[in-house]
PDB file of C-alpha atoms in Angstrom:
ATOM      1  CA  MET A   1      -0.009  -0.015   0.023  1.00 44.00           C
ATOM      2  CA  SER A   2       1.449   3.480  -1.102  1.00 48.00           C
ATOM      3  CA  THR A   3       1.713   6.286   1.281  1.00 52.00           C
ATOM      4  CA  PHE A   4       1.434  10.070   0.572  1.00 53.00           C
ATOM      5  CA  ASP A   5       3.779  12.478   2.543  1.00 58.00           C
ATOM      6  CA  GLY A   6       2.078  15.752   1.389  1.00 62.00           C
ATOM      7  CA  THR A   7       4.845  16.984  -0.776  1.00 75.00           C
ATOM      8  CA  LEU A   8       4.525  17.457  -4.647  1.00 77.00           C
ATOM      9  CA  THR A   9       7.155  16.990  -7.149  1.00 83.00           C
ATOM     10  CA  ALA A  10       8.309  19.636  -9.612  1.00 80.00           C
ATOM     11  CA  GLU A  11       6.523  17.888 -12.465  1.00 82.00           C
ATOM     12  CA  GLN A  12       3.279  17.847 -10.632  1.00 83.00           C
ATOM     13  CA  LEU A  13       3.618  21.562  -9.821  1.00 84.00           C
ATOM     14  CA  GLU A  14       4.258  22.442 -13.381  1.00 84.00           C
ATOM     15  CA  ARG A  15       1.217  20.502 -14.507  1.00 84.00           C
ATOM     16  CA  ILE A  16      -0.994  22.254 -11.983  1.00 85.00           C
ATOM     17  CA  GLU A  17       0.203  25.668 -13.055  1.00 85.00           C
ATOM     18  CA  ARG A  18      -0.338  24.819 -16.702  1.00 84.00           C
ATOM     19  CA  ASN A  19      -3.999  23.765 -16.060  1.00 84.00           C
ATOM     20  CA  ARG A  20      -4.653  26.979 -14.028  1.00 83.00           C
ATOM     21  CA  GLN A  21      -3.375  29.283 -16.762  1.00 82.00           C
ATOM     22  CA  ARG A  22      -5.602  27.479 -19.349  1.00 80.00           C
ATOM     23  CA  ALA A  23      -8.688  27.856 -17.122  1.00 80.00           C
ATOM     24  CA  LEU A  24      -7.975  31.586 -16.750  1.00 80.00           C
ATOM     25  CA  GLN A  25      -7.673  32.023 -20.504  1.00 78.00           C
ATOM     26  CA  LEU A  26     -11.043  30.180 -21.119  1.00 78.00           C
ATOM     27  CA  ARG A  27     -12.746  32.355 -18.601  1.00 77.00           C
ATOM     28  CA  ALA A  28     -11.297  35.626 -19.998  1.00 74.00           C
ATOM     29  CA  SER A  29     -12.418  34.751 -23.557  1.00 72.00           C
ATOM     30  CA  SER A  30     -16.056  33.936 -22.395  1.00 67.00           C
ATOM     31  CA  THR A  31     -16.300  37.262 -20.543  1.00 70.00           C
ATOM     32  CA  LYS A  32     -15.270  39.137 -23.635  1.00 65.00           C
ATOM     33  CA  LEU A  33     -17.744  37.438 -25.834  1.00 61.00           C
ATOM     34  CA  TYR A  34     -20.672  38.126 -23.376  1.00 58.00           C
ATOM     35  CA  GLN A  35     -19.601  41.897 -23.171  1.00 61.00           C
ATOM     36  CA  SER A  36     -19.570  42.257 -26.917  1.00 63.00           C
ATOM     37  CA  GLN A  37     -23.061  40.715 -27.178  1.00 57.00           C
ATOM     38  CA  VAL A  38     -24.414  43.151 -24.564  1.00 54.00           C
ATOM     39  CA  VAL A  39     -22.909  46.206 -26.435  1.00 56.00           C
ATOM     40  CA  LYS A  40     -24.324  44.950 -29.682  1.00 55.00           C
ATOM     41  CA  THR A  41     -27.685  44.584 -28.232  1.00 54.00           C
ATOM     42  CA  ASN A  42     -27.829  48.037 -26.715  1.00 54.00           C
ATOM     43  CA  THR A  43     -26.446  49.718 -29.813  1.00 53.00           C
ATOM     44  CA  PRO A  44     -29.354  50.745 -32.194  1.00 53.00           C
ATOM     45  CA  SER A  45     -29.042  48.934 -35.447  1.00 51.00           C
ATOM     46  CA  THR A  46     -29.355  50.816 -38.660  1.00 52.00           C
ATOM     47  CA  THR A  47     -29.657  47.835 -40.778  1.00 52.00           C
ATOM     48  CA  ARG A  48     -32.796  46.271 -42.281  1.00 54.00           C
ATOM     49  CA  LYS A  49     -35.031  44.614 -39.691  1.00 54.00           C
ATOM     50  CA  GLN A  50     -35.046  40.849 -39.642  1.00 57.00           C
ATOM     51  CA  GLN A  51     -37.931  39.236 -41.329  1.00 60.00           C
ATOM     52  CA  ILE A  52     -39.710  36.045 -40.073  1.00 57.00           C
ATOM     53  CA  ASP A  53     -41.269  33.597 -42.538  1.00 57.00           C
ATOM     54  CA  SER A  54     -44.882  33.076 -41.632  1.00 53.00           C
ATOM     55  CA  HIS A  55     -45.219  29.984 -43.943  1.00 52.00           C
ATOM     56  CA  ALA A  56     -48.358  31.595 -45.363  1.00 55.00           C
ATOM     57  CA  GLY A  57     -47.011  33.338 -48.411  1.00 58.00           C
ATOM     58  CA  PHE A  58     -45.672  36.529 -46.703  1.00 58.00           C
ATOM     59  CA  PHE A  59     -42.881  37.586 -44.349  1.00 59.00           C
ATOM     60  CA  LEU A  60     -43.284  39.184 -40.857  1.00 57.00           C
ATOM     61  CA  ASN A  61     -40.877  41.794 -39.186  1.00 58.00           C
ATOM     62  CA  ASP A  62     -39.409  40.850 -35.893  1.00 53.00           C
ATOM     63  CA  ASP A  63     -41.468  43.663 -34.436  1.00 54.00           C
ATOM     64  CA  LEU A  64     -44.976  42.078 -34.245  1.00 51.00           C
ATOM     65  CA  THR A  65     -46.595  45.050 -32.538  1.00 56.00           C
ATOM     66  CA  SER A  66     -46.871  47.103 -35.854  1.00 56.00           C
ATOM     67  CA  VAL A  67     -47.115  46.649 -39.548  1.00 53.00           C
ATOM     68  CA  ASP A  68     -46.185  49.587 -41.928  1.00 58.00           C
ATOM     69  CA  ASN A  69     -46.082  51.880 -38.688  1.00 61.00           C
ATOM     70  CA  HIS A  70     -49.788  50.815 -37.858  1.00 59.00           C
ATOM     71  CA  PRO A  71     -50.548  49.219 -34.522  1.00 60.00           C
ATOM     72  CA  VAL A  72     -51.533  45.591 -34.624  1.00 53.00           C
ATOM     73  CA  THR A  73     -54.358  44.139 -32.474  1.00 56.00           C
ATOM     74  CA  TYR A  74     -54.663  40.551 -31.921  1.00 48.00           C
ATOM     75  CA  GLU A  75     -58.055  38.792 -31.354  1.00 52.00           C
ATOM     76  CA  THR A  76     -58.221  35.676 -29.352  1.00 56.00           C
ATOM     77  CA  ILE A  77     -60.368  33.053 -31.229  1.00 50.00           C
ATOM     78  CA  PRO A  78     -61.636  30.251 -29.028  1.00 57.00           C
ATOM     79  CA  ILE A  79     -61.009  26.818 -30.403  1.00 50.00           C
ATOM     80  CA  ILE A  80     -64.022  24.522 -30.151  1.00 50.00           C
ATOM     81  CA  HIS A  81     -63.245  20.841 -30.088  1.00 49.00           C
ATOM     82  CA  GLN A  82     -66.387  19.023 -31.365  1.00 48.00           C
ATOM     83  CA  PRO A  83     -66.499  15.495 -29.947  1.00 50.00           C
ATOM     84  CA  ARG A  84     -67.426  12.512 -32.118  1.00 51.00           C
ATOM     85  CA  ALA A  85     -70.895  11.111 -31.972  1.00 45.00           C
ATOM     86  CA  ASP A  86     -69.669   7.917 -30.177  1.00 47.00           C
ATOM     87  CA  GLN A  87     -67.645   9.952 -27.646  1.00 48.00           C
ATOM     88  CA  LEU A  88     -70.001  11.354 -24.951  1.00 48.00           C
ATOM     89  CA  ASP A  89     -69.037  13.575 -22.021  1.00 52.00           C
ATOM     90  CA  LEU A  90     -67.914  11.855 -18.918  1.00 56.00           C
ATOM     91  CA  LEU A  91     -70.935  13.368 -17.194  1.00 66.00           C
ATOM     92  CA  GLY A  92     -73.245  11.868 -19.660  1.00 76.00           C
ATOM     93  CA  MET A  93     -76.253  13.424 -21.365  1.00 84.00           C
ATOM     94  CA  PRO A  94     -79.995  13.390 -20.677  1.00 89.00           C
ATOM     95  CA  CYS A  95     -82.434  11.048 -22.623  1.00 90.00           C
ATOM     96  CA  ASN A  96     -85.044  12.957 -24.541  1.00 89.00           C
ATOM     97  CA  GLU A  97     -87.660  10.414 -23.444  1.00 89.00           C
ATOM     98  CA  CYS A  98     -87.076   9.654 -19.788  1.00 89.00           C
ATOM     99  CA  GLU A  99     -84.628  12.499 -18.945  1.00 87.00           C
ATOM    100  CA  LEU A 100     -82.245  10.174 -17.236  1.00 88.00           C
ATOM    101  CA  THR A 101     -78.544  10.607 -17.880  1.00 86.00           C
ATOM    102  CA  PHE A 102     -76.736   7.963 -19.810  1.00 86.00           C
ATOM    103  CA  LEU A 103     -73.224   7.596 -21.058  1.00 85.00           C
ATOM    104  CA  THR A 104     -73.648   5.762 -24.287  1.00 85.00           C
ATOM    105  CA  SER A 105     -76.488   4.101 -26.265  1.00 88.00           C
ATOM    106  CA  TYR A 106     -77.137   2.350 -29.567  1.00 90.00           C
ATOM    107  CA  LEU A 107     -79.263   5.058 -31.063  1.00 90.00           C
ATOM    108  CA  TYR A 108     -76.856   7.907 -30.170  1.00 90.00           C
ATOM    109  CA  LYS A 109     -73.926   5.945 -31.570  1.00 90.00           C
ATOM    110  CA  ASN A 110     -75.472   4.980 -34.873  1.00 90.00           C
ATOM    111  CA  PHE A 111     -78.254   7.629 -35.507  1.00 91.00           C
ATOM    112  CA  ASN A 112     -77.060  10.622 -33.274  1.00 90.00           C
ATOM    113  CA  GLU A 113     -80.407  10.302 -31.436  1.00 90.00           C
ATOM    114  CA  PRO A 114     -80.053  10.971 -27.634  1.00 91.00           C
ATOM    115  CA  ILE A 115     -82.182   8.128 -26.471  1.00 91.00           C
ATOM    116  CA  CYS A 116     -81.001   5.621 -23.943  1.00 91.00           C
ATOM    117  CA  ASP A 117     -81.178   1.868 -24.559  1.00 89.00           C
ATOM    118  CA  THR A 118     -83.908   1.289 -22.018  1.00 89.00           C
ATOM    119  CA  CYS A 119     -86.305   3.701 -23.900  1.00 89.00           C
ATOM    120  CA  ARG A 120     -85.289   2.140 -27.214  1.00 89.00           C
ATOM    121  CA  GLU A 121     -86.201  -1.310 -25.898  1.00 87.00           C
ATOM    122  CA  LYS A 122     -89.398   0.000 -24.474  1.00 86.00           C
ATOM    123  CA  TYR A 123     -90.564   1.710 -27.708  1.00 85.00           C
ATOM    124  CA  SER A 124     -89.437  -1.017 -30.184  1.00 80.00           C
ATOM    125  CA  VAL A 125     -90.972  -4.144 -28.873  1.00 60.00           C
ATOM    126  CA  ASN A 126     -93.150  -4.584 -31.969  1.00 52.00           C
ATOM    127  CA  ASP A 127     -90.240  -3.991 -34.266  1.00 46.00           C
ATOM    128  CA  GLU A 128     -91.466  -6.445 -36.853  1.00 47.00           C
ATOM    129  CA  GLN A 129     -95.114  -5.169 -36.860  1.00 51.00           C
ATOM    130  CA  ASP A 130     -95.494  -2.358 -39.231  1.00 52.00           C
ATOM    131  CA  ASP A 131     -99.356  -2.390 -39.515  1.00 49.00           C
ATOM    132  CA  ILE A 132    -100.168  -1.402 -35.988  1.00 51.00           C
ATOM    133  CA  GLU A 133    -102.285   1.688 -35.573  1.00 56.00           C
ATOM    134  CA  ASP A 134    -100.280   3.527 -32.885  1.00 64.00           C
ATOM    135  CA  GLU A 135     -96.796   4.202 -34.350  1.00 71.00           C
ATOM    136  CA  LYS A 136     -95.683   5.957 -31.144  1.00 75.00           C
ATOM    137  CA  THR A 137     -95.221   2.553 -29.536  1.00 81.00           C
ATOM    138  CA  ILE A 138     -92.544   1.566 -32.234  1.00 85.00           C
ATOM    139  CA  ARG A 139     -91.034   5.037 -32.844  1.00 87.00           C
ATOM    140  CA  TYR A 140     -87.487   3.991 -31.923  1.00 89.00           C
ATOM    141  CA  SER A 141     -87.582   0.803 -33.983  1.00 88.00           C
ATOM    142  CA  LEU A 142     -85.771   0.258 -37.349  1.00 89.00           C
ATOM    143  CA  ILE A 143     -87.468   0.270 -40.649  1.00 90.00           C
ATOM    144  CA  THR A 144     -86.251  -1.009 -43.943  1.00 89.00           C
ATOM    145  CA  ARG A 145     -85.719   1.297 -47.002  1.00 91.00           C
ATOM    146  CA  THR A 146     -88.590  -0.384 -49.011  1.00 90.00           C
ATOM    147  CA  SER A 147     -91.036   0.084 -46.057  1.00 89.00           C
ATOM    148  CA  ALA A 148     -89.994   3.725 -45.553  1.00 90.00           C
ATOM    149  CA  LYS A 149     -90.501   4.487 -49.252  1.00 90.00           C
ATOM    150  CA  ASP A 150     -93.925   2.834 -49.312  1.00 89.00           C
ATOM    151  CA  LYS A 151     -95.337   3.775 -46.092  1.00 89.00           C
ATOM    152  CA  TYR A 152     -94.137   7.422 -45.718  1.00 90.00           C
ATOM    153  CA  LEU A 153     -94.157   8.319 -49.365  1.00 89.00           C
ATOM    154  CA  LEU A 154     -90.341   8.973 -49.641  1.00 91.00           C
ATOM    155  CA  THR A 155     -88.121   8.735 -52.580  1.00 90.00           C
ATOM    156  CA  ASP A 156     -84.563   7.788 -53.088  1.00 90.00           C
ATOM    157  CA  TYR A 157     -83.532  11.419 -53.200  1.00 91.00           C
ATOM    158  CA  ASP A 158     -85.213  12.088 -49.880  1.00 90.00           C
ATOM    159  CA  LEU A 159     -83.323   9.057 -48.149  1.00 90.00           C
ATOM    160  CA  ASP A 160     -79.963   9.643 -49.803  1.00 89.00           C
ATOM    161  CA  LYS A 161     -79.403  13.357 -50.629  1.00 87.00           C
ATOM    162  CA  ARG A 162     -82.031  15.554 -48.798  1.00 88.00           C
ATOM    163  CA  GLU A 163     -80.492  17.616 -46.005  1.00 85.00           C
ATOM    164  CA  PRO A 164     -80.037  16.771 -43.173  1.00 84.00           C
ATOM    165  CA  LEU A 165     -78.758  13.481 -44.387  1.00 89.00           C
ATOM    166  CA  LEU A 166     -80.208  10.446 -42.714  1.00 90.00           C
ATOM    167  CA  LYS A 167     -77.940   7.859 -41.009  1.00 90.00           C
ATOM    168  CA  CYS A 168     -78.514   4.159 -41.477  1.00 91.00           C
ATOM    169  CA  VAL A 169     -77.093   0.755 -40.486  1.00 90.00           C
ATOM    170  CA  GLU A 170     -76.364  -1.930 -42.940  1.00 89.00           C
ATOM    171  CA  LYS A 171     -77.364  -5.577 -42.129  1.00 86.00           C
ATOM    172  CA  LYS A 172     -77.314  -8.815 -44.052  1.00 85.00           C
ATOM    173  CA  ASN A 173     -80.585  -9.914 -45.574  1.00 82.00           C
ATOM    174  CA  PRO A 174     -81.934 -12.560 -43.152  1.00 80.00           C
ATOM    175  CA  HIS A 175     -84.071 -14.191 -45.907  1.00 80.00           C
ATOM    176  CA  ASN A 176     -81.054 -14.854 -48.225  1.00 81.00           C
ATOM    177  CA  HIS A 177     -77.450 -14.127 -47.599  1.00 78.00           C
ATOM    178  CA  ARG A 178     -76.816 -13.899 -51.300  1.00 81.00           C
ATOM    179  CA  TRP A 179     -79.088 -10.811 -51.738  1.00 81.00           C
ATOM    180  CA  GLY A 180     -77.801  -7.281 -51.112  1.00 82.00           C
ATOM    181  CA  THR A 181     -77.377  -5.781 -47.660  1.00 85.00           C
ATOM    182  CA  MET A 182     -80.443  -4.125 -46.109  1.00 87.00           C
ATOM    183  CA  ARG A 183     -80.366  -0.454 -45.056  1.00 89.00           C
ATOM    184  CA  LEU A 184     -82.281   0.177 -41.822  1.00 91.00           C
ATOM    185  CA  TYR A 185     -83.384   3.636 -40.797  1.00 92.00           C
ATOM    186  CA  LEU A 186     -84.636   4.970 -37.476  1.00 92.00           C
ATOM    187  CA  ARG A 187     -88.409   5.168 -37.608  1.00 91.00           C
ATOM    188  CA  CYS A 188     -88.838   8.426 -35.788  1.00 91.00           C
ATOM    189  CA  GLN A 189     -86.310  10.203 -38.018  1.00 92.00           C
ATOM    190  CA  ILE A 190     -88.231   8.804 -41.104  1.00 92.00           C
ATOM    191  CA  GLN A 191     -91.410  10.159 -39.602  1.00 90.00           C
ATOM    192  CA  ARG A 192     -89.911  13.658 -39.007  1.00 90.00           C
ATOM    193  CA  LEU A 193     -88.659  13.800 -42.573  1.00 91.00           C
ATOM    194  CA  SER A 194     -92.007  12.684 -44.048  1.00 91.00           C
ATOM    195  CA  ASP A 195     -93.800  15.354 -41.982  1.00 89.00           C
ATOM    196  CA  GLN A 196     -91.240  18.035 -43.222  1.00 89.00           C
ATOM    197  CA  ILE A 197     -91.790  17.038 -46.891  1.00 90.00           C
ATOM    198  CA  HIS A 198     -95.536  16.519 -46.911  1.00 88.00           C
ATOM    199  CA  GLU A 199     -96.234  19.352 -44.376  1.00 86.00           C
ATOM    200  CA  GLY A 200     -97.807  17.136 -41.820  1.00 84.00           C
ATOM    201  CA  LYS A 201    -100.248  15.571 -44.240  1.00 85.00           C
ATOM    202  CA  THR A 202     -98.568  12.249 -44.653  1.00 85.00           C
ATOM    203  CA  GLU A 203    -101.610  10.214 -43.397  1.00 86.00           C
ATOM    204  CA  GLU A 204    -103.965  12.019 -45.672  1.00 88.00           C
ATOM    205  CA  LYS A 205    -101.802  11.440 -48.689  1.00 88.00           C
ATOM    206  CA  VAL A 206    -101.444   7.800 -47.800  1.00 87.00           C
ATOM    207  CA  LEU A 207    -105.255   7.320 -47.547  1.00 89.00           C
ATOM    208  CA  GLU A 208    -105.612   9.188 -50.907  1.00 89.00           C
ATOM    209  CA  ARG A 209    -103.151   6.918 -52.386  1.00 88.00           C
ATOM    210  CA  GLU A 210    -104.955   3.772 -51.005  1.00 88.00           C
ATOM    211  CA  GLU A 211    -108.298   5.025 -52.490  1.00 90.00           C
ATOM    212  CA  LYS A 212    -106.716   5.551 -55.828  1.00 90.00           C
ATOM    213  CA  LYS A 213    -105.350   2.033 -55.618  1.00 89.00           C
ATOM    214  CA  SER A 214    -108.877   0.668 -54.590  1.00 89.00           C
ATOM    215  CA  GLU A 215    -110.461   2.615 -57.488  1.00 91.00           C
ATOM    216  CA  LYS A 216    -107.888   1.136 -59.937  1.00 91.00           C
ATOM    217  CA  LYS A 217    -108.531  -2.364 -58.749  1.00 91.00           C
ATOM    218  CA  ARG A 218    -112.289  -1.902 -58.909  1.00 91.00           C
ATOM    219  CA  LYS A 219    -112.001  -0.726 -62.581  1.00 90.00           C
ATOM    220  CA  LYS A 220    -109.850  -3.501 -63.291  1.00 91.00           C
ATOM    221  CA  TYR A 221    -112.223  -6.050 -61.818  1.00 91.00           C
ATOM    222  CA  GLU A 222    -115.205  -4.512 -63.648  1.00 90.00           C
ATOM    223  CA  LYS A 223    -113.350  -4.731 -66.947  1.00 89.00           C
ATOM    224  CA  GLN A 224    -112.480  -8.436 -66.286  1.00 90.00           C
ATOM    225  CA  VAL A 225    -116.085  -9.145 -65.472  1.00 89.00           C
ATOM    226  CA  GLU A 226    -117.318  -7.419 -68.629  1.00 87.00           C
ATOM    227  CA  GLN A 227    -114.718  -9.471 -70.682  1.00 86.00           C
ATOM    228  CA  LEU A 228    -116.013 -12.603 -68.961  1.00 86.00           C
ATOM    229  CA  ARG A 229    -119.604 -11.846 -70.059  1.00 84.00           C
ATOM    230  CA  LEU A 230    -118.522 -11.209 -73.576  1.00 82.00           C
ATOM    231  CA  ASP A 231    -116.677 -14.563 -73.671  1.00 80.00           C
ATOM    232  CA  VAL A 232    -119.783 -16.312 -72.249  1.00 80.00           C
ATOM    233  CA  ARG A 233    -121.958 -14.697 -74.864  1.00 77.00           C
ATOM    234  CA  SER A 234    -119.708 -15.642 -77.580  1.00 75.00           C
ATOM    235  CA  SER A 235    -119.408 -19.165 -76.393  1.00 73.00           C
ATOM    236  CA  LEU A 236    -123.288 -19.444 -76.244  1.00 69.00           C
ATOM    237  CA  GLN A 237    -123.497 -18.060 -79.747  1.00 65.00           C
ATOM    238  CA  THR A 238    -121.043 -20.558 -80.973  1.00 67.00           C
ATOM    239  CA  LYS A 239    -122.867 -23.377 -79.223  1.00 62.00           C
ATOM    240  CA  ARG A 240    -126.126 -22.219 -80.745  1.00 61.00           C
ATOM    241  CA  ILE A 241    -124.601 -22.325 -84.176  1.00 59.00           C
ATOM    242  CA  LYS A 242    -123.209 -25.694 -83.579  1.00 58.00           C
ATOM    243  CA  THR A 243    -126.656 -27.005 -82.527  1.00 62.00           C
ATOM    244  CA  LEU A 244    -128.313 -25.939 -85.722  1.00 65.00           C
ATOM    245  CA  HIS A 245    -127.958 -29.219 -87.844  1.00 70.00           C
ATOM    246  CA  GLU A 246    -128.033 -29.283 -91.468  1.00 76.00           C
ATOM    247  CA  HIS A 247    -129.375 -32.529 -92.882  1.00 76.00           C
ATOM    248  CA  ILE A 248    -127.626 -34.435 -95.505  1.00 79.00           C
ATOM    249  CA  TYR A 249    -129.792 -36.679 -97.659  1.00 79.00           C
ATOM    250  CA  ASP A 250    -128.752 -39.467-100.014  1.00 80.00           C
ATOM    251  CA  GLU A 251    -130.689 -39.476-103.179  1.00 79.00           C
ATOM    252  CA  LYS A 252    -130.221 -43.179-103.698  1.00 80.00           C
ATOM    253  CA  THR A 253    -132.052 -43.937-100.407  1.00 79.00           C
ATOM    254  CA  THR A 254    -135.134 -41.994-101.416  1.00 82.00           C
ATOM    255  CA  LYS A 255    -138.420 -43.983-101.090  1.00 84.00           C
ATOM    256  CA  TYR A 256    -141.881 -43.611-102.417  1.00 81.00           C
ATOM    257  CA  ASP A 257    -145.024 -44.141-100.195  1.00 80.00           C
ATOM    258  CA  GLU A 258    -147.782 -45.261-102.439  1.00 80.00           C
ATOM    259  CA  LYS A 259    -150.505 -44.777 -99.693  1.00 80.00           C
ATOM    260  CA  LYS A 260    -149.521 -41.158 -99.106  1.00 79.00           C
ATOM    261  CA  ASP A 261    -148.308 -40.585-102.572  1.00 80.00           C
ATOM    262  CA  LEU A 262    -145.229 -38.894-101.157  1.00 83.00           C
ATOM    263  CA  TYR A 263    -141.411 -39.383-101.458  1.00 82.00           C
ATOM    264  CA  ILE A 264    -139.398 -39.837 -98.315  1.00 85.00           C
ATOM    265  CA  LYS A 265    -135.751 -38.868 -97.824  1.00 87.00           C
ATOM    266  CA  THR A 266    -133.615 -39.857 -94.796  1.00 86.00           C
ATOM    267  CA  CYS A 267    -130.781 -37.926 -93.390  1.00 84.00           C
ATOM    268  CA  ILE A 268    -127.730 -40.033 -93.207  1.00 82.00           C
ATOM    269  CA  GLU A 269    -126.493 -38.390 -90.011  1.00 78.00           C
ATOM    270  CA  CYS A 270    -129.552 -38.023 -87.651  1.00 78.00           C
ATOM    271  CA  GLY A 271    -132.023 -40.327 -89.494  1.00 78.00           C
ATOM    272  CA  TYR A 272    -134.591 -37.491 -89.998  1.00 79.00           C
ATOM    273  CA  GLN A 273    -137.159 -38.245 -92.705  1.00 83.00           C
ATOM    274  CA  TYR A 274    -138.299 -35.610 -94.964  1.00 82.00           C
ATOM    275  CA  GLU A 275    -141.447 -36.137 -96.960  1.00 82.00           C
ATOM    276  CA  TYR A 276    -142.230 -34.301-100.217  1.00 80.00           C
ATOM    277  CA  GLU A 277    -144.385 -34.597-103.286  1.00 77.00           C
ATOM    278  CA  GLU A 278    -143.082 -34.365-106.716  1.00 74.00           C
ATOM    279  CA  MET A 279    -144.794 -32.190-109.151  1.00 63.00           C
TER     280      MET A 279
END
């Protein structure tokens, strides 16, 4: 184990002095650089002001408080972050039907309709029954595209392009998987769109359409009955014509009755005998 007696050699003392001088030189150079920067900053510059690229097609001066010697005022524009339809607030939102707060629901996610799942199940029990009288009991059920067009007098333009655009969900056809996918719409949204287009007279127009259909069917039935009568008449006439028999006589079988002094001819088809007298 080595021991240190506290004395330094000449070589060690020389190395320490050399390192001390180098440190003093580095300190002096850094102090001069700082003083020159301070003097340069305090001295008014007569050169052109520095321009900043705004990345918008023009440059800005380093003095952002004025442009062309005119004061610049800045307006704070609030940034509104619109959440997606499937991302609700952590506090939830009230249901339009029961007014209870819910965090997420099937109708809000797919149709942007603020209705909770409980109310949806309550008012879509008779989802498959479209012919019930009270449509309010199925107002949150789904309806096919064909039924929406037929029952609420809507067109393809109304469902696809009319503002506001309707949302729908696609589902495979349960009757045949080879057929195209079905588009299902929310019934209450279809009802609102129909009332908006037909000015609340959808039921009256549906009844008017049904009356026209009934009238058309009645006229078609009467026409068929009239045609049937004509066919029956023509068949009776043909039968009557066929019943009129034209006798065919054979002159070789003509006989003479001496008692009556008459000649008798017999039809070769029906056996009818025709009596006549020769002059």
